[in-house]
Short mmCIF file of C-alpha atoms in Angstrom, two decimals:
data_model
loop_
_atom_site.label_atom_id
_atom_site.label_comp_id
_atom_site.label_asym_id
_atom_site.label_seq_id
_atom_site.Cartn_x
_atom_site.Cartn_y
_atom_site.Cartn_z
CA UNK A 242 -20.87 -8.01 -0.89
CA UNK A 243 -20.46 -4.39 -1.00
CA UNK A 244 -16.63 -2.61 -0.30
CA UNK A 245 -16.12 -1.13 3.27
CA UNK A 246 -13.75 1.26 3.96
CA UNK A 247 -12.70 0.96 7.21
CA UNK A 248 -15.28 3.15 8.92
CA UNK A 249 -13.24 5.11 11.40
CA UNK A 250 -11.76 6.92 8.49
CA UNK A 251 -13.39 10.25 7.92
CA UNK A 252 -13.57 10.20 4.01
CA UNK A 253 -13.13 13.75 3.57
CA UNK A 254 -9.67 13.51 4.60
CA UNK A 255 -8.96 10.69 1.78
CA UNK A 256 -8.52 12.79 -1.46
CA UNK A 257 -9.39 11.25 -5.06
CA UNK A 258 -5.71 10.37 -5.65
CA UNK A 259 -5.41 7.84 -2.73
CA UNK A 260 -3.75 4.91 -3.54
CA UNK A 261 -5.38 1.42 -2.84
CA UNK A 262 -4.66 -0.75 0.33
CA UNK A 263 -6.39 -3.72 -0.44
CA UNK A 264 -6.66 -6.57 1.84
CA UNK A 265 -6.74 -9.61 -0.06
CA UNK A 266 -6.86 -12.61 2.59
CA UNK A 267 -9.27 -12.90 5.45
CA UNK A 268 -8.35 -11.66 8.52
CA UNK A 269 -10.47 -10.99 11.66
CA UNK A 270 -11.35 -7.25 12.11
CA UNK A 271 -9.48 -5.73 14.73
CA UNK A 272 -6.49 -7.03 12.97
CA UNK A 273 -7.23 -5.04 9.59
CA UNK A 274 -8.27 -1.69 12.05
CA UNK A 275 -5.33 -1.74 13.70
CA UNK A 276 -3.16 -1.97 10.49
CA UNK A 277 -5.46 0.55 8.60
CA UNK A 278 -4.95 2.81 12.11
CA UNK A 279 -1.21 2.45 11.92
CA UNK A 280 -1.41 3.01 8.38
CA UNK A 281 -2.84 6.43 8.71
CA UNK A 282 -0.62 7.69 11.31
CA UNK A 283 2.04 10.15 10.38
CA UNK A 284 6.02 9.63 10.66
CA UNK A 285 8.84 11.42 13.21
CA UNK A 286 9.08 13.57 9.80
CA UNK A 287 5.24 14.36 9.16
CA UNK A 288 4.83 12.52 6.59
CA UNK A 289 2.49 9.47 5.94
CA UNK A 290 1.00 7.32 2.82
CA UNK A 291 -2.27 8.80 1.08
CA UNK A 292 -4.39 5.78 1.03
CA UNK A 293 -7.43 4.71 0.09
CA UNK A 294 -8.31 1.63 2.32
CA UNK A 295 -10.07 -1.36 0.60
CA UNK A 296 -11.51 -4.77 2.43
CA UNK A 297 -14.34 -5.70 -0.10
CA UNK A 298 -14.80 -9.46 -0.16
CA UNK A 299 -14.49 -9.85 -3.81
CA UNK A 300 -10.81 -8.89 -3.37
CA UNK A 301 -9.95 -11.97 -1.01
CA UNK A 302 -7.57 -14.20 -3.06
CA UNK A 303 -7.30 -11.96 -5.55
CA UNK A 304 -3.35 -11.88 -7.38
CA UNK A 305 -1.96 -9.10 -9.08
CA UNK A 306 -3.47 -9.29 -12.15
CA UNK A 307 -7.17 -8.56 -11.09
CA UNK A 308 -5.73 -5.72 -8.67
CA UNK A 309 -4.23 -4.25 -11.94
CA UNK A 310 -7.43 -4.58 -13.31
CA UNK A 311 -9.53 -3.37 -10.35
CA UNK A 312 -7.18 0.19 -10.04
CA UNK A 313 -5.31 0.76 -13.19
CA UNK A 314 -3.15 3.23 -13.88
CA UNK A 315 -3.27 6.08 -13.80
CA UNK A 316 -5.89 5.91 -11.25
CA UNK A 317 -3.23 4.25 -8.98
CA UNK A 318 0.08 4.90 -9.41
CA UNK A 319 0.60 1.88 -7.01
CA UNK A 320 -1.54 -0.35 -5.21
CA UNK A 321 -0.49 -1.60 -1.76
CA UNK A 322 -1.83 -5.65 -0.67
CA UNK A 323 -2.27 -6.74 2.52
CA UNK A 324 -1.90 -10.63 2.60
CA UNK A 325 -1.36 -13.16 5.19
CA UNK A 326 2.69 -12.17 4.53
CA UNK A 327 1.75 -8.30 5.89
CA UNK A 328 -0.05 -9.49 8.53
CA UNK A 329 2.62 -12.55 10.22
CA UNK A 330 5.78 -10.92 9.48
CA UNK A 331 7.40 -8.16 11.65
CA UNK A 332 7.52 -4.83 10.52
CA UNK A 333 3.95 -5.85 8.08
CA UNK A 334 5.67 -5.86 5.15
CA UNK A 335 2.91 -4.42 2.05
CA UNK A 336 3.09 -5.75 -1.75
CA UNK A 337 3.87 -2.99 -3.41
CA UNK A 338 2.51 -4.18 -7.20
CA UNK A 339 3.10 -1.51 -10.36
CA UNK A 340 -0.72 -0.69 -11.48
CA UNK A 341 1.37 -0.49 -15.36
CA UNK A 342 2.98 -4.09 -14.75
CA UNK A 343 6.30 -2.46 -15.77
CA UNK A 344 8.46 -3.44 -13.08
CA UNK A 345 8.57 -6.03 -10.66
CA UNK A 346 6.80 -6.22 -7.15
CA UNK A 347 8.62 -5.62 -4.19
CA UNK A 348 7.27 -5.68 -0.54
CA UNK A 349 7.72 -2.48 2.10
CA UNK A 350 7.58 -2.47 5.76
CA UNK A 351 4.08 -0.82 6.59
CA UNK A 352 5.70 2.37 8.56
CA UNK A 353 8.29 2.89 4.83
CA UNK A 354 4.95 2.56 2.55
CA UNK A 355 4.74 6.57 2.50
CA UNK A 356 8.49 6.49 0.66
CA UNK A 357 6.67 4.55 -1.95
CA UNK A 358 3.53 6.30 -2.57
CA UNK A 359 5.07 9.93 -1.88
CA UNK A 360 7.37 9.45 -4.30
CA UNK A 361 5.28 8.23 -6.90
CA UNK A 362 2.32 10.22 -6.73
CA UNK A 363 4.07 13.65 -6.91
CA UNK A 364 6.57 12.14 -9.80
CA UNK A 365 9.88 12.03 -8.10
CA UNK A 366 10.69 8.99 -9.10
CA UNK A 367 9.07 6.38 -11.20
CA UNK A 368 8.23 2.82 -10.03
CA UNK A 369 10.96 1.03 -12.02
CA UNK A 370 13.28 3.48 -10.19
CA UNK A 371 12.24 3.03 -7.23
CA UNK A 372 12.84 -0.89 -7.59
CA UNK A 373 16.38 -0.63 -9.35
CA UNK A 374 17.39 1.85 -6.84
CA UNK A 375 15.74 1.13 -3.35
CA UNK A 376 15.00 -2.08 -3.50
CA UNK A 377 17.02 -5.35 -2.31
CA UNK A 378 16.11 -8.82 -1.89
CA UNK A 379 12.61 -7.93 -2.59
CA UNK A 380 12.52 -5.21 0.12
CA UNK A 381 11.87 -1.99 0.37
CA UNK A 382 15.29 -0.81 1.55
CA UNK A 383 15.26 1.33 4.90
CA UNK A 384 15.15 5.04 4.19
CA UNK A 385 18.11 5.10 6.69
CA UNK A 386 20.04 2.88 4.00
CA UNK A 387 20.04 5.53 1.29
#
């Protein structure tokens, strides 16, 4: 099977530095477009994840270690999962997995994803710090919590 990327992005506007949304569970395609839409769409603040969006069948089932694999670091500086989690739960809560396998995984409501990759990919904060500082209970606290 070859990769997709969901074909209503324009990929001149993804830059080589994306990081990875990878869907990793089957799910029927209007489902995925609407999350990669909402994905894309920028916050009350302008701002918005840079992602790279990934729904190649060989990355259905796939756990954490063969996403690792798949976009190491530092070609990813995190790699977001869509599972059947994301796509039941209210708010779509992402995995959020460290490409480096230093710190744990945490998950992130899909509109509070661009705290995550903002932060990492211009070096504010690393992703251990982000996960001793930000995260609780496994969750992405709200940016209003800080």
């Amino acid at each position: 099977m070859k990769t997709v990327i969901c074909l209503f992005v324009r990929e001149n506007i993804l830059e080589d530095s994306a990081s990875p949304m990878v869907l990793i569970t089957d799910v029927n395609a209007v489902k995925w477009r609407k999350l990669c839409e909402d994905s894309l769409v920028e916050n009350e603040m302008g701002f918005r994840a840079d992602l790279r969006l990934v729904d190649a069948q060989r990355f259905v089932g796939s756990d954490e270690e063969t996403l690792r694999e798949a976009f190491p670091y530092p070609e990813a500086v995190v790699i977001f999962a869509v599972d059947e989690l994301t796509l039941s739960q209210e708010g779509r809560p992402v995995l959020c997995i460290d490409p480096e396998s230093q710190a744990a995984s945490f998950r992130a409501d899909l509109n509070e994803i661009w705290q995550v990759e903002n932060n990492l990919s211009t070096g504010n904060l690393l992703f251990e710090e982000i996960v001793e500082e930000c995260v609780e209970d496994g969750y992405l606290k709200p940016l209003a919590e800080f």
